[in-house]
mmCIF file of C-alpha atoms in Angstrom:
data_model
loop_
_atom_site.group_PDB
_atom_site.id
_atom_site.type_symbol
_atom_site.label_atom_id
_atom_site.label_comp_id
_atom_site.label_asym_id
_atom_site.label_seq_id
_atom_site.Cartn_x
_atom_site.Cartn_y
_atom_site.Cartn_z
ATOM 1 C CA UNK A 1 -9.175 33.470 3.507
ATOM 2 C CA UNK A 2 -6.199 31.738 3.275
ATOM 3 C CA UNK A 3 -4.876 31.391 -0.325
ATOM 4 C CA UNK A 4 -1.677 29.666 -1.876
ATOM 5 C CA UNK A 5 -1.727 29.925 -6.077
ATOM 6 C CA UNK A 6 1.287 27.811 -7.565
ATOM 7 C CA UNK A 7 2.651 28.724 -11.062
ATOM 8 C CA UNK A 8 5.103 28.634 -13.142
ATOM 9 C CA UNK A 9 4.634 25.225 -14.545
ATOM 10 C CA UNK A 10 4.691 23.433 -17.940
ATOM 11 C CA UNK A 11 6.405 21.651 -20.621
ATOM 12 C CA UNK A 12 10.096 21.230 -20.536
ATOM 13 C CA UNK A 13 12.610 19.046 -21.920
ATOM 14 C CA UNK A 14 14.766 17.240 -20.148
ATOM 15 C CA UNK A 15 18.062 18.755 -18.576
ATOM 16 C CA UNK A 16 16.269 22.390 -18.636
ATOM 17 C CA UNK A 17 15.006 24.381 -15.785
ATOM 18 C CA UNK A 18 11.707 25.991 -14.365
ATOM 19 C CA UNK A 19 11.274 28.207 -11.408
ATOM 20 C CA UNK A 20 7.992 27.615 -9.282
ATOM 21 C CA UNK A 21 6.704 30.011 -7.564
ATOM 22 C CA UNK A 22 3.519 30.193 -4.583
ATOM 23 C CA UNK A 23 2.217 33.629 -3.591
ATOM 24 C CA UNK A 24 0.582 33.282 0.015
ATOM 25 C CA UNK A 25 -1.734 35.512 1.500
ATOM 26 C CA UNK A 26 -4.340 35.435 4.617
ATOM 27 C CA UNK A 27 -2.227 34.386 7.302
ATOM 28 C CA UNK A 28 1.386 35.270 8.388
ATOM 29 C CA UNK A 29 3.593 34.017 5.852
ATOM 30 C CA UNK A 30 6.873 34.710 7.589
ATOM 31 C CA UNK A 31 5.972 32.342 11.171
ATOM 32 C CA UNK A 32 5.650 29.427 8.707
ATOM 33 C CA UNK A 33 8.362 26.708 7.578
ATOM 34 C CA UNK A 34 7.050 25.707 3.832
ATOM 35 C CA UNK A 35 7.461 22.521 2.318
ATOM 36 C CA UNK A 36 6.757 21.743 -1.859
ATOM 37 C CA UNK A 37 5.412 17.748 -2.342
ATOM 38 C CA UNK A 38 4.722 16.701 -5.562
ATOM 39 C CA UNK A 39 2.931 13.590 -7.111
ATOM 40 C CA UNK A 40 3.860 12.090 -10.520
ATOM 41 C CA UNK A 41 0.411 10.797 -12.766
ATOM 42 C CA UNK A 42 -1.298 7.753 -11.023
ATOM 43 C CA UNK A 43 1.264 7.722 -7.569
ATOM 44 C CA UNK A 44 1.728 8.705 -4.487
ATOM 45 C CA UNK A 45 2.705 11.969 -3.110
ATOM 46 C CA UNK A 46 6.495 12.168 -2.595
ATOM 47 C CA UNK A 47 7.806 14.860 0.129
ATOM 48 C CA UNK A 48 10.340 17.648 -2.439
ATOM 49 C CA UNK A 49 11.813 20.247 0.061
ATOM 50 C CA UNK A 50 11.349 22.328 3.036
ATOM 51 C CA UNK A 51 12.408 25.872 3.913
ATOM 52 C CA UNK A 52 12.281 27.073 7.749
ATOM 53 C CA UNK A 53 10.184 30.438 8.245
ATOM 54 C CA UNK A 54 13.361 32.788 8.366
ATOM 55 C CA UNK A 55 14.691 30.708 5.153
ATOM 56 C CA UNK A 56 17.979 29.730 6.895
ATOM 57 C CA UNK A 57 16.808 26.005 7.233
ATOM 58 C CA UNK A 58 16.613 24.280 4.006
ATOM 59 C CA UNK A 59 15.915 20.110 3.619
ATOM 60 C CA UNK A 60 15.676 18.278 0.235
ATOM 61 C CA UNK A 61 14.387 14.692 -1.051
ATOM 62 C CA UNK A 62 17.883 13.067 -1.941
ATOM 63 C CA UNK A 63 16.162 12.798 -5.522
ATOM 64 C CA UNK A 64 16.369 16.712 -5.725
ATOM 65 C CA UNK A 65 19.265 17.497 -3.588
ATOM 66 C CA UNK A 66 21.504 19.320 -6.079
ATOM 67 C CA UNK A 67 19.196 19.983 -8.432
ATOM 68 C CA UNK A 68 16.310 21.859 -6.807
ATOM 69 C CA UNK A 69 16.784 24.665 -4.747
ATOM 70 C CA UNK A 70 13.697 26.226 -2.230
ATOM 71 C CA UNK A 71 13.738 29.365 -1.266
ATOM 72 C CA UNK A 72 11.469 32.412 0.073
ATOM 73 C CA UNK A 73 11.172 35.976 0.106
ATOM 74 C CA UNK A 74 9.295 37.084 3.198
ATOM 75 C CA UNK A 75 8.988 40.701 2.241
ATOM 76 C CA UNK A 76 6.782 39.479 -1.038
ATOM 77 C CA UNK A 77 5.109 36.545 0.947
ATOM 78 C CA UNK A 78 5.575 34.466 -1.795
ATOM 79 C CA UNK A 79 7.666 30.436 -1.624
ATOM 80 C CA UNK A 80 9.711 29.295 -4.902
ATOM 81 C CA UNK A 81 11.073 25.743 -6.205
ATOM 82 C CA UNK A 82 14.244 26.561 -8.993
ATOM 83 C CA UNK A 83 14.018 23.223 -10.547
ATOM 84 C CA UNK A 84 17.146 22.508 -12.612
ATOM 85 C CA UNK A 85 18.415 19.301 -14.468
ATOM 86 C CA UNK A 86 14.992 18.115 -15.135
ATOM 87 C CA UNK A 87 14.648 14.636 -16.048
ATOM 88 C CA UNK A 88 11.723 12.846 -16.949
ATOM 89 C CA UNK A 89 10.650 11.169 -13.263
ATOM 90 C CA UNK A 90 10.470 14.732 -12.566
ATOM 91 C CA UNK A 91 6.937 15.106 -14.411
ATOM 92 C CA UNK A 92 4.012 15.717 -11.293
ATOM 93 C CA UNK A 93 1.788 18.162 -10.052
ATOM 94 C CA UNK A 94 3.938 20.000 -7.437
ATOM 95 C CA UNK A 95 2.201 21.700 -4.324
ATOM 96 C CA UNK A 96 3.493 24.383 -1.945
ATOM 97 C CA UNK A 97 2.309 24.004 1.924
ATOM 98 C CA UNK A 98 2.788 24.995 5.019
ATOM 99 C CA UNK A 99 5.023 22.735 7.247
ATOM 100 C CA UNK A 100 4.507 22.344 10.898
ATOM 101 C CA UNK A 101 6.173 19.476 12.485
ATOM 102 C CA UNK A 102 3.831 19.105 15.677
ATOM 103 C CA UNK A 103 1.562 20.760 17.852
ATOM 104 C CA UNK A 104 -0.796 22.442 14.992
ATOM 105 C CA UNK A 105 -3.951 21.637 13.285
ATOM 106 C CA UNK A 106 -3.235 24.152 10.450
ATOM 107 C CA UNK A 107 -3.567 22.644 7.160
ATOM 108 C CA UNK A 108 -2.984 25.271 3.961
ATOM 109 C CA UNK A 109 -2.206 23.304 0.524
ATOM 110 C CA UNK A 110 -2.588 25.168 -3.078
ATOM 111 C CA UNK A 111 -3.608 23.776 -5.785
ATOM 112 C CA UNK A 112 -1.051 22.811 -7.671
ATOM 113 C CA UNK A 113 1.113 23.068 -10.618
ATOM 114 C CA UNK A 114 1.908 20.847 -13.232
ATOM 115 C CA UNK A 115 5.154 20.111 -14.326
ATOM 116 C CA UNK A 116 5.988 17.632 -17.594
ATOM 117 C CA UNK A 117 9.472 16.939 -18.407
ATOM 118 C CA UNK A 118 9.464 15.687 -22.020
ATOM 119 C CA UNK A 119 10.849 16.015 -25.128
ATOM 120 C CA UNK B 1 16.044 7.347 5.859
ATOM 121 C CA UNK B 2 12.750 6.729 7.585
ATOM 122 C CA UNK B 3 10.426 4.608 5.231
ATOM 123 C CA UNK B 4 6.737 4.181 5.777
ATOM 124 C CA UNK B 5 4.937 1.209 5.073
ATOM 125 C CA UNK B 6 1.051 1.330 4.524
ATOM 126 C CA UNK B 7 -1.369 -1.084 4.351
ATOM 127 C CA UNK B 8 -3.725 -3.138 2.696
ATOM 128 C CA UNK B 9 -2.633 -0.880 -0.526
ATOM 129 C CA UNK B 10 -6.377 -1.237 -1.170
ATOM 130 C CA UNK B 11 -9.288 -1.581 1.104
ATOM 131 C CA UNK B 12 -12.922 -2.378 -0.459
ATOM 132 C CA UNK B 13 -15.945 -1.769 1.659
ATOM 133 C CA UNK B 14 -19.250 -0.622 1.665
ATOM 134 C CA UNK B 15 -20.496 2.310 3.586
ATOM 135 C CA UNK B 16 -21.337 2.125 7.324
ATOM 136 C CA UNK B 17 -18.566 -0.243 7.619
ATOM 137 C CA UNK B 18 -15.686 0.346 10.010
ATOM 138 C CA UNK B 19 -11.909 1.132 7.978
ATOM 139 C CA UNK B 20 -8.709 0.123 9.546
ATOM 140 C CA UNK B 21 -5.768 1.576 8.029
ATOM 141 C CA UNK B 22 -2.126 0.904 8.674
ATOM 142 C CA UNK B 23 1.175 2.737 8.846
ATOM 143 C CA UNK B 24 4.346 1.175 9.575
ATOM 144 C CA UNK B 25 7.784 2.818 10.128
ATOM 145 C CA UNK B 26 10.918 1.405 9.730
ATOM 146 C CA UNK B 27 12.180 3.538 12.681
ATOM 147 C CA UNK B 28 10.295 5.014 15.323
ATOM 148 C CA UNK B 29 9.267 8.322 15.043
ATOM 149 C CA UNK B 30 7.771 8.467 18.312
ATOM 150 C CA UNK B 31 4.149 10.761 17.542
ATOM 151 C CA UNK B 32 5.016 12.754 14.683
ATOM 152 C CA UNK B 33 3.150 11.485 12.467
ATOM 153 C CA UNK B 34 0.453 12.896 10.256
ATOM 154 C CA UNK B 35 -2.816 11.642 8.460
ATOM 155 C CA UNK B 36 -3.850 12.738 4.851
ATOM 156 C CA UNK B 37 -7.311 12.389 2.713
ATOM 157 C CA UNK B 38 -6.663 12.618 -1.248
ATOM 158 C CA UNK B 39 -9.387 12.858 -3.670
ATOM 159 C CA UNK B 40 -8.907 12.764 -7.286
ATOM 160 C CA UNK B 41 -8.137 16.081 -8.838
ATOM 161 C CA UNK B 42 -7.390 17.670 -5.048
ATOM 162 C CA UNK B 43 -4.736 18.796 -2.560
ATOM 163 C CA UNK B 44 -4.379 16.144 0.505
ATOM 164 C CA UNK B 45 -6.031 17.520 3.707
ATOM 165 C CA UNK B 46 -5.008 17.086 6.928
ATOM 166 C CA UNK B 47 -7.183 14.212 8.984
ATOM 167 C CA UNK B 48 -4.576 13.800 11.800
ATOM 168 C CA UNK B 49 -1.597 14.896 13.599
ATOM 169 C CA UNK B 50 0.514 13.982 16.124
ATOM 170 C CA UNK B 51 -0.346 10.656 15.665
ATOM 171 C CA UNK B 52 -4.069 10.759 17.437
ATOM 172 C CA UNK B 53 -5.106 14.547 17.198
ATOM 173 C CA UNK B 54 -8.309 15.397 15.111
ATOM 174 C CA UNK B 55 -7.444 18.727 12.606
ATOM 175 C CA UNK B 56 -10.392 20.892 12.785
ATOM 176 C CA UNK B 57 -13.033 20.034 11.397
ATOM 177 C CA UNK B 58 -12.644 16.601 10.971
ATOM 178 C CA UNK B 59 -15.623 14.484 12.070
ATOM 179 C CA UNK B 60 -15.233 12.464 15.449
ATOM 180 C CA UNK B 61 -15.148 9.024 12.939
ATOM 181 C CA UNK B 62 -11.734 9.563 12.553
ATOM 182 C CA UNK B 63 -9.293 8.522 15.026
ATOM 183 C CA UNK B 64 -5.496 7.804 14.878
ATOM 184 C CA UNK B 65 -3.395 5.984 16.981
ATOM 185 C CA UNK B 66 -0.141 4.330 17.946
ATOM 186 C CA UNK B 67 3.275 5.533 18.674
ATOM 187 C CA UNK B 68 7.018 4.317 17.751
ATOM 188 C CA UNK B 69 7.019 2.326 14.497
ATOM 189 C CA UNK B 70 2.531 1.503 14.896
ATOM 190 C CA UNK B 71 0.099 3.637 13.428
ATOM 191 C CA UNK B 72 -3.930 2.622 12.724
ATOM 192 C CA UNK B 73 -5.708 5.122 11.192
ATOM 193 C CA UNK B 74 -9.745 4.056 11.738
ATOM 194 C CA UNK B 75 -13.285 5.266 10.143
ATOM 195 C CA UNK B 76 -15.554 4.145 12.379
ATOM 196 C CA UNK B 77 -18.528 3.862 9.853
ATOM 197 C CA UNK B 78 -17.631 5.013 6.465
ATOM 198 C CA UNK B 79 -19.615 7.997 4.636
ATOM 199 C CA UNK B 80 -19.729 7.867 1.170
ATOM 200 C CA UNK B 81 -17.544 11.114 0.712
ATOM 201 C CA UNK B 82 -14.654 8.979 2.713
ATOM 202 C CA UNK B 83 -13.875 6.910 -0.087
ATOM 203 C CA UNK B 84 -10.354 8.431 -1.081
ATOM 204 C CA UNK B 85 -6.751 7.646 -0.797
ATOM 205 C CA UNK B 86 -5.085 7.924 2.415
ATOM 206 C CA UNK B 87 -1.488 8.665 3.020
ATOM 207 C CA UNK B 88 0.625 8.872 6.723
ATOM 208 C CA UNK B 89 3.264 11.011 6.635
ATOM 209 C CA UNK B 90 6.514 11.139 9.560
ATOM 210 C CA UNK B 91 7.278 14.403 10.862
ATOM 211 C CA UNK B 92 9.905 13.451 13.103
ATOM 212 C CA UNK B 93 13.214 13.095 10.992
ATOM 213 C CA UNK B 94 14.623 14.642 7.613
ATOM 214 C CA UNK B 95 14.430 13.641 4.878
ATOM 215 C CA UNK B 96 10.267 13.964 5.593
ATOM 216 C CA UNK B 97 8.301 10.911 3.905
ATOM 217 C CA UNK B 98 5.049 9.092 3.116
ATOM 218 C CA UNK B 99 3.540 6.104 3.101
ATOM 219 C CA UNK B 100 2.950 4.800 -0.382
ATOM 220 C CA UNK B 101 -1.076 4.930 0.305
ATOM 221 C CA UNK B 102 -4.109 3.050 1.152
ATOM 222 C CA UNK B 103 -6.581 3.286 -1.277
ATOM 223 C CA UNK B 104 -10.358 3.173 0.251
ATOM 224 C CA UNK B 105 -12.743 1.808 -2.474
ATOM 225 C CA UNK B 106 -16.655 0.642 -2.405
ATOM 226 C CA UNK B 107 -17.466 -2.284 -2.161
#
């Protein structure tokens, strides 16, 4: 059974940190680009960041580029999202994923995490 | 930046009726393009990809189409379990995006 469990989220004020993090397990984590979307209370989802399978390739929404940083550790299966600078339109529930650009009817999401940016 | 226009934002309708939903890119993205369920409280799943390809599982009343900067998502006859939000998504061209949502209500 393919499981991803996001943590690591909560209350923070603004201009702290948080590091996300999204174990994976039943399938092979290391063939898979990831992506993290998130979607603020009441909106849409809104695309964060993507890391390639190897973890050389990284991509960012220009409203995190700079701030948030993806990254992976095959050898622990496991996807992270070092948040930094939070401000307030940060506050959503943030989900890891698999990304596949084409060609693939595999669809694994977690659950989410939230994440409130408040003082 | 590749923006993706949805609409109606909402769509009421009663079940058994036929859904026609609409994606609009500002660019084309040729067929990369993805279609997403959302129900309250849940992860989006996967309806279609590629533009027209069914994800497993996914009953036959879904079908997507277009290609370029067109994209109609339809539910043939609506079940009550299909009322949701759904999003597109573009797969072709960094920074990814999607669609700000169509939101299928009853009637």
């Amino acid at each position: 059974e393919v499981q991803l469990v996001e943590s690591g989220g909560g209350l923070v004020q603004p201009g702290g940190s948080l590091r996300l993090s999204c174990p994976a397990s039943g399938f092979t984590f290391s063939s898979y680009a990831m992506s993290w979307v998130r979607q603020a209370p009441g909106r849409g989802l809104e695309w964060v960041s993507t890391i390639s399978s190897s973890g050389v390739g990284t991509y960012y929404a220009d409203s995190v580029k700079g701030r948030f940083t993806i990254s992976r550790d095959n050898s622990k299966n496991t996807l992270y999202l070092q948040m930094n600078s939070l401000r307030a339109e940060d506050t959503a529930v943030y989900y890891c994923g698999i990304y596949i650009q084409t060609g693939s009817n595999e669809d694994y999401w977690g659950q989410g995490t939230l994440v409130t940016v408040s003082s | 930046e590749i923006v993706l226009t949805q609409s109606p934002a909402t769509l009421s309708l009663s079940p058994g009726e036929r859904a026609t939903l609409s994606c609009r890119a500002s660019q084309s993205v040729r067929s990369y393009l993805a279609w997403y369920q959302q129900k309250p409280g849940q992860a989006p799943r996967l309806l279609i990809y590629d533009a027209s390809s069914r994800a497993t599982g996914i009953p036959a009343r879904f079908s997507g189409s277009g290609s370029g900067t067109d994209f109609t998502l339809t539910i043939s006859s609506l079940e009550p379990e299909d009322f949701a939000v759904y999003y597109c998504q573009q797969r072709y061209d960094w920074p990814l995006s999607f669609g700000g949502g169509t939101n299928v209500e009853i009637k």
